[in-house]
Each structure stands twice: as C-alpha cells, then as structure tokens.
Short mmCIF file of C-alpha atoms in Angstrom, two decimals:
data_model
loop_
_atom_site.label_atom_id
_atom_site.label_comp_id
_atom_site.label_asym_id
_atom_site.label_seq_id
_atom_site.Cartn_x
_atom_site.Cartn_y
_atom_site.Cartn_z
CA UNK A 1 -11.25 -34.27 -6.21
CA UNK A 2 -14.41 -32.10 -8.04
CA UNK A 3 -14.71 -31.45 -3.80
CA UNK A 4 -11.59 -29.51 -4.49
CA UNK A 5 -11.48 -27.83 -7.20
CA UNK A 6 -11.80 -24.57 -5.48
CA UNK A 7 -10.05 -25.11 -2.02
CA UNK A 8 -13.67 -27.03 -1.75
CA UNK A 9 -16.24 -24.25 -2.24
CA UNK A 10 -18.76 -24.79 -4.78
CA UNK A 11 -18.06 -20.92 -6.28
CA UNK A 12 -14.82 -20.14 -8.24
CA UNK A 13 -15.14 -17.00 -8.06
CA UNK A 14 -16.23 -16.06 -11.61
CA UNK A 15 -19.17 -14.32 -11.98
CA UNK A 16 -17.61 -11.74 -8.94
CA UNK A 17 -14.26 -11.45 -11.34
CA UNK A 18 -16.47 -10.52 -13.65
CA UNK A 19 -19.01 -8.11 -12.04
CA UNK A 20 -15.58 -6.70 -10.76
CA UNK A 21 -13.97 -5.60 -13.93
CA UNK A 22 -17.49 -4.70 -15.38
CA UNK A 23 -17.94 -2.04 -12.05
CA UNK A 24 -14.61 -1.03 -12.36
CA UNK A 25 -15.40 0.01 -15.79
CA UNK A 26 -19.22 1.82 -15.18
CA UNK A 27 -16.90 3.61 -12.36
CA UNK A 28 -14.52 5.24 -14.10
CA UNK A 29 -16.65 6.43 -16.54
CA UNK A 30 -19.56 7.99 -13.75
CA UNK A 31 -16.37 9.87 -12.32
CA UNK A 32 -14.60 11.50 -15.26
CA UNK A 33 -17.68 13.51 -15.23
CA UNK A 34 -18.35 13.31 -11.61
CA UNK A 35 -14.60 14.73 -11.41
CA UNK A 36 -15.17 17.40 -14.49
CA UNK A 37 -18.47 18.66 -12.48
CA UNK A 38 -17.47 18.71 -8.79
CA UNK A 39 -13.52 19.24 -8.66
CA UNK A 40 -12.60 20.99 -11.85
CA UNK A 41 -15.58 23.48 -12.10
CA UNK A 42 -15.83 25.57 -8.82
CA UNK A 43 -18.76 27.46 -10.25
CA UNK A 44 -20.85 24.49 -10.77
CA UNK A 45 -22.72 24.99 -7.34
CA UNK A 46 -21.86 23.62 -3.92
CA UNK A 47 -24.46 25.29 -2.15
CA UNK A 48 -27.30 23.98 -1.13
CA UNK A 49 -30.15 25.71 -3.26
CA UNK A 50 -27.64 24.54 -6.51
CA UNK A 51 -27.81 20.75 -4.71
CA UNK A 52 -30.72 20.52 -4.57
CA UNK A 53 -31.76 21.27 -7.50
CA UNK A 54 -29.69 18.37 -9.19
CA UNK A 55 -30.93 16.25 -6.79
CA UNK A 56 -34.48 17.15 -7.77
CA UNK A 57 -34.25 15.83 -11.82
CA UNK A 58 -33.89 12.04 -12.26
CA UNK A 59 -30.85 11.80 -14.51
CA UNK A 60 -28.76 13.21 -11.38
CA UNK A 61 -30.69 10.40 -9.23
CA UNK A 62 -29.78 7.55 -11.14
CA UNK A 63 -26.17 9.46 -11.77
CA UNK A 64 -25.91 8.96 -8.10
CA UNK A 65 -28.44 6.09 -7.27
CA UNK A 66 -25.40 4.43 -9.31
CA UNK A 67 -22.46 5.70 -7.61
CA UNK A 68 -23.71 4.74 -4.52
CA UNK A 69 -24.52 0.98 -5.52
CA UNK A 70 -20.99 0.02 -7.45
CA UNK A 71 -18.87 2.40 -5.65
CA UNK A 72 -20.03 0.60 -2.21
CA UNK A 73 -20.48 -2.75 -3.70
CA UNK A 74 -16.46 -2.30 -5.63
CA UNK A 75 -14.83 -1.30 -2.19
CA UNK A 76 -16.26 -4.18 -0.41
CA UNK A 77 -16.20 -6.62 -2.91
CA UNK A 78 -12.35 -5.84 -3.22
CA UNK A 79 -11.63 -5.53 0.24
CA UNK A 80 -13.53 -9.06 0.57
CA UNK A 81 -10.72 -9.57 -2.46
CA UNK A 82 -7.66 -8.91 -0.18
CA UNK A 83 -8.98 -10.97 2.99
CA UNK A 84 -9.99 -13.89 0.41
CA UNK A 85 -5.49 -13.94 -0.37
CA UNK A 86 -4.98 -15.10 2.80
CA UNK A 87 -5.64 -18.93 4.13
CA UNK A 88 -8.78 -17.99 6.28
CA UNK A 89 -11.06 -20.79 9.13
CA UNK A 90 -13.89 -20.90 7.71
CA UNK A 91 -16.40 -19.23 11.15
CA UNK A 92 -13.53 -15.95 10.41
CA UNK A 93 -14.02 -16.41 6.20
CA UNK A 94 -18.21 -16.30 6.71
CA UNK A 95 -17.81 -13.45 9.82
CA UNK A 96 -15.52 -11.11 8.15
CA UNK A 97 -18.25 -11.73 5.12
CA UNK A 98 -21.43 -11.47 6.80
CA UNK A 99 -19.85 -8.21 7.99
CA UNK A 100 -18.93 -6.93 4.44
CA UNK A 101 -23.06 -7.25 3.25
CA UNK A 102 -24.33 -5.57 6.62
CA UNK A 103 -21.54 -2.77 6.37
CA UNK A 104 -22.82 -2.89 2.45
CA UNK A 105 -26.20 -2.73 3.38
CA UNK A 106 -26.14 -0.09 5.95
CA UNK A 107 -24.43 2.28 3.80
CA UNK A 108 -26.74 1.79 0.84
CA UNK A 109 -30.09 2.14 3.34
CA UNK A 110 -28.00 6.07 4.67
CA UNK A 111 -26.86 7.15 0.57
CA UNK A 112 -30.13 6.24 -0.52
CA UNK A 113 -32.27 8.05 2.35
CA UNK A 114 -29.92 11.14 0.98
CA UNK A 115 -31.22 10.33 -2.86
CA UNK A 116 -34.79 9.82 -2.14
CA UNK A 117 -35.49 12.13 0.85
CA UNK A 118 -35.76 15.01 -2.90
CA UNK B 1 1.10 -21.17 18.40
CA UNK B 2 -0.41 -20.16 21.74
CA UNK B 3 3.34 -18.89 22.54
CA UNK B 4 2.82 -16.54 18.85
CA UNK B 5 0.94 -12.79 20.15
CA UNK B 6 -0.31 -10.48 17.72
CA UNK B 7 3.66 -8.37 17.57
CA UNK B 8 5.31 -11.20 16.55
CA UNK B 9 2.63 -12.51 13.66
CA UNK B 10 2.25 -9.06 12.39
CA UNK B 11 6.43 -8.46 12.47
CA UNK B 12 6.73 -11.52 10.67
CA UNK B 13 3.40 -10.92 8.32
CA UNK B 14 5.75 -7.64 7.79
CA UNK B 15 9.25 -9.95 6.80
CA UNK B 16 7.38 -11.83 4.47
CA UNK B 17 6.11 -9.01 2.53
CA UNK B 18 9.23 -7.38 2.35
CA UNK B 19 11.59 -10.05 1.82
CA UNK B 20 9.36 -10.99 -1.82
CA UNK B 21 12.03 -9.32 -4.98
CA UNK B 22 9.35 -7.40 -6.35
CA UNK B 23 8.58 -6.97 -10.24
CA UNK B 24 6.86 -3.59 -11.44
CA UNK B 25 3.00 -5.58 -11.27
CA UNK B 26 3.82 -6.70 -7.26
CA UNK B 27 3.94 -2.55 -7.23
CA UNK B 28 1.04 -1.76 -9.28
CA UNK B 29 -0.72 -4.40 -7.33
CA UNK B 30 -0.04 -3.25 -3.76
CA UNK B 31 -1.09 0.26 -5.04
CA UNK B 32 -4.21 -0.90 -5.90
CA UNK B 33 -4.57 -2.90 -3.53
CA UNK B 34 -3.94 0.48 -0.73
CA UNK B 35 -5.65 2.85 -3.11
CA UNK B 36 -8.87 0.97 -3.32
CA UNK B 37 -9.27 0.03 0.20
CA UNK B 38 -9.00 3.73 0.85
CA UNK B 39 -11.32 4.43 -1.71
CA UNK B 40 -13.71 2.54 0.67
CA UNK B 41 -13.22 4.05 3.43
CA UNK B 42 -13.93 7.52 1.94
CA UNK B 43 -17.24 6.68 0.57
CA UNK B 44 -18.58 5.57 3.44
CA UNK B 45 -16.80 8.89 5.26
CA UNK B 46 -18.66 11.06 1.29
CA UNK B 47 -22.33 8.59 2.12
CA UNK B 48 -21.21 9.77 6.04
CA UNK B 49 -21.23 13.52 5.27
CA UNK B 50 -23.74 13.48 2.28
CA UNK B 51 -26.47 13.06 4.65
CA UNK B 52 -26.20 17.15 6.21
CA UNK B 53 -28.28 18.48 3.38
CA UNK B 54 -30.86 16.58 5.82
CA UNK B 55 -29.53 18.91 8.33
CA UNK B 56 -31.64 21.86 5.88
CA UNK B 57 -29.97 24.99 4.28
CA UNK B 58 -27.62 26.26 6.95
CA UNK B 59 -25.57 23.70 8.88
CA UNK B 60 -25.50 22.22 5.03
CA UNK B 61 -23.68 25.20 4.15
CA UNK B 62 -21.66 26.02 7.13
CA UNK B 63 -20.50 22.18 6.01
CA UNK B 64 -19.52 23.03 2.92
CA UNK B 65 -17.74 25.56 3.99
CA UNK B 66 -15.42 23.19 5.48
CA UNK B 67 -14.58 21.74 3.30
CA UNK B 68 -12.94 24.78 1.53
CA UNK B 69 -10.60 25.25 4.05
CA UNK B 70 -6.72 24.04 3.06
CA UNK B 71 -6.88 21.19 4.83
CA UNK B 72 -9.25 19.55 3.37
CA UNK B 73 -8.51 20.60 -0.33
CA UNK B 74 -5.09 19.18 0.14
CA UNK B 75 -7.59 16.27 1.76
CA UNK B 76 -9.17 16.62 -1.69
CA UNK B 77 -5.88 16.97 -3.79
CA UNK B 78 -4.45 13.21 -1.88
CA UNK B 79 -7.55 11.89 -2.98
CA UNK B 80 -7.88 12.81 -6.46
CA UNK B 81 -4.23 10.95 -6.46
CA UNK B 82 -5.65 8.37 -5.18
CA UNK B 83 -8.87 7.76 -7.34
CA UNK B 84 -6.53 8.74 -10.36
CA UNK B 85 -4.34 5.25 -10.09
CA UNK B 86 -6.64 3.12 -9.19
CA UNK B 87 -8.51 4.61 -12.40
CA UNK B 88 -5.42 5.01 -14.42
CA UNK B 89 -4.16 1.27 -12.72
CA UNK B 90 -7.78 -0.30 -13.43
CA UNK B 91 -7.81 0.65 -17.03
CA UNK B 92 -5.12 -1.25 -17.39
CA UNK B 93 -6.09 -4.75 -15.28
CA UNK B 94 -9.74 -4.34 -17.66
CA UNK B 95 -6.95 -4.27 -21.00
CA UNK B 96 -4.85 -7.30 -19.61
CA UNK B 97 -7.78 -9.28 -19.00
CA UNK B 98 -9.99 -8.78 -22.12
CA UNK B 99 -7.71 -7.03 -24.66
CA UNK B 100 -4.28 -7.82 -25.64
CA UNK B 101 -3.30 -6.33 -22.79
CA UNK B 102 -1.17 -8.65 -20.50
CA UNK B 103 2.08 -8.89 -23.94
CA UNK B 104 2.47 -4.60 -23.42
CA UNK B 105 1.07 -4.91 -19.10
CA UNK B 106 4.06 -3.12 -18.68
CA UNK B 107 4.45 -0.08 -21.07
CA UNK B 108 0.68 0.56 -19.72
CA UNK B 109 1.93 1.08 -16.18
CA UNK B 110 4.30 3.43 -16.98
CA UNK B 111 2.18 5.17 -19.11
CA UNK B 112 -0.76 4.52 -16.28
CA UNK B 113 2.57 6.63 -13.74
CA UNK B 114 3.35 9.43 -16.74
CA UNK B 115 -0.67 10.17 -17.01
CA UNK B 116 -0.93 10.14 -13.36
CA UNK B 117 1.82 12.12 -12.44
CA UNK B 118 0.88 14.86 -15.25
CA UNK B 119 -2.95 14.14 -14.32
CA UNK B 120 -2.64 14.86 -9.92
CA UNK B 121 -0.28 18.19 -10.72
CA UNK B 122 -3.25 19.23 -13.38
CA UNK B 123 -5.20 18.41 -10.51
CA UNK B 124 -2.96 20.64 -8.30
CA UNK B 125 -3.17 23.50 -10.38
CA UNK B 126 -7.47 23.32 -10.57
CA UNK B 127 -7.77 22.74 -6.15
CA UNK B 128 -5.49 25.95 -5.62
CA UNK B 129 -4.74 28.22 -8.02
CA UNK B 130 -8.10 28.05 -10.71
#
C-alpha cells in the first residue's frame, strides 16, 4: 500500500509546494521595490550609465540575483505544476522535467552572465 | 485510440474544460495559471533583452529607446496587469494556505479584483500620462 500512496512516487511534493509559496512571497516583496523604481519613477534611469552604476553595487546585484534565481525557479516549478495536473506516461513526465530543468539552467546562466560581468 | 487526431483530442479537452461548472475559485485558478505561464515566458524574454548590456552603451540605449515606443508601453501595461493579478492572488493563496484565509477566500478574491483594477488603472496613468 505504501508504494501507491503518492501515485507510486516517493516524492510527496510537499517540499516543492512549500518552496513555491515562500519564493512567491519573497518575489512579491522584491517586485514592489522593482515596480516603484523601474516603472513608477521614469527619472530613475534606464540609460546604460545609470544601469551600470546600479549593477556595480552589491545590493542591486543581490536583488538581481534573487530575482533571476527565484523568478525562474518559481515560474518553471509552476509550469511543472501545470503538467502534473494531467496524467502523463513516466517517460513523458521525466522528459518534461529534464527539459524544464535545462531551460531553467540555460536562462539562469544567461542571467548570471549579464549580472556578474560588471 | 489510433484514430484520435491531435485536433479531436484538443476539441475534446476544450469540451471537458467548458462543461465544468466554474465557481469563483475556479476562475481565480484559471487566471492564476494563464498569468503564471505568461510571466514565466516574460522573465525569459527579460533575461535575453538585458543581455543588451553586454553589447555596449549605444546598443543598449537604442534598445531602451525602442522600449519607450507606444506598442512597448502598452505591452508594459498589459504585463503590469498580469503581474498585479498574479501577485494579489498569490497573496490570497498564501493566506488560504498559511493563515485563516480559507474562511474568507471569496471575500479576499473580491478584494483582489477591486484592488487589482484600481492599481492597473493607476499604472495606466503612470505609464501613459506621467
């Protein structure tokens, strides 16, 4: 009986459910700051120089890294949650998971490359 | 099963989708899902767009000038609406899961819609008229 408890999976998904909520709450908090700075104040500076100046400070670097990491994780884990609602053959389920992880890693490295270059 | 084409599979899927009775929470769930997928696509586009920083000052400033054009401003507003719904409804989900929100989830959803429309209207003012 034990094996069938979570549709034959050893993973309850509870950890991911919890992390999805925690990352979401952090993203909302960071997003308020992002919106006030980048959208509500047009004078904040969207020029190359202004962006570079922000990029050089460890604080904004930290914010950007948080954004890229949590945003991608939250988004792709959410995408996986959409797929999980449908009955999938094990090979298809594994393939989708591998593709989502590769997609996440690719964009994470592109993001890190931009942030950490300066 | 072999004669089940992709089109008939899709129409069957739509039929099932539309025949379910939708309650308040169902609509919130559908909207949360659509906006979430849209935002996931957007964060990837955003990451690609900001690689323009690596191309130097003139290239980046030209890119930023493009984002000031009316069509991109409209897109920014649309994006703001997606973000607004997803974050307000996300707070509702956190309240339902971690707090006592299950008792008031419909009231919170009404609050989400009202606050959302107000904020998105405010955003239109900031983006188009400010």
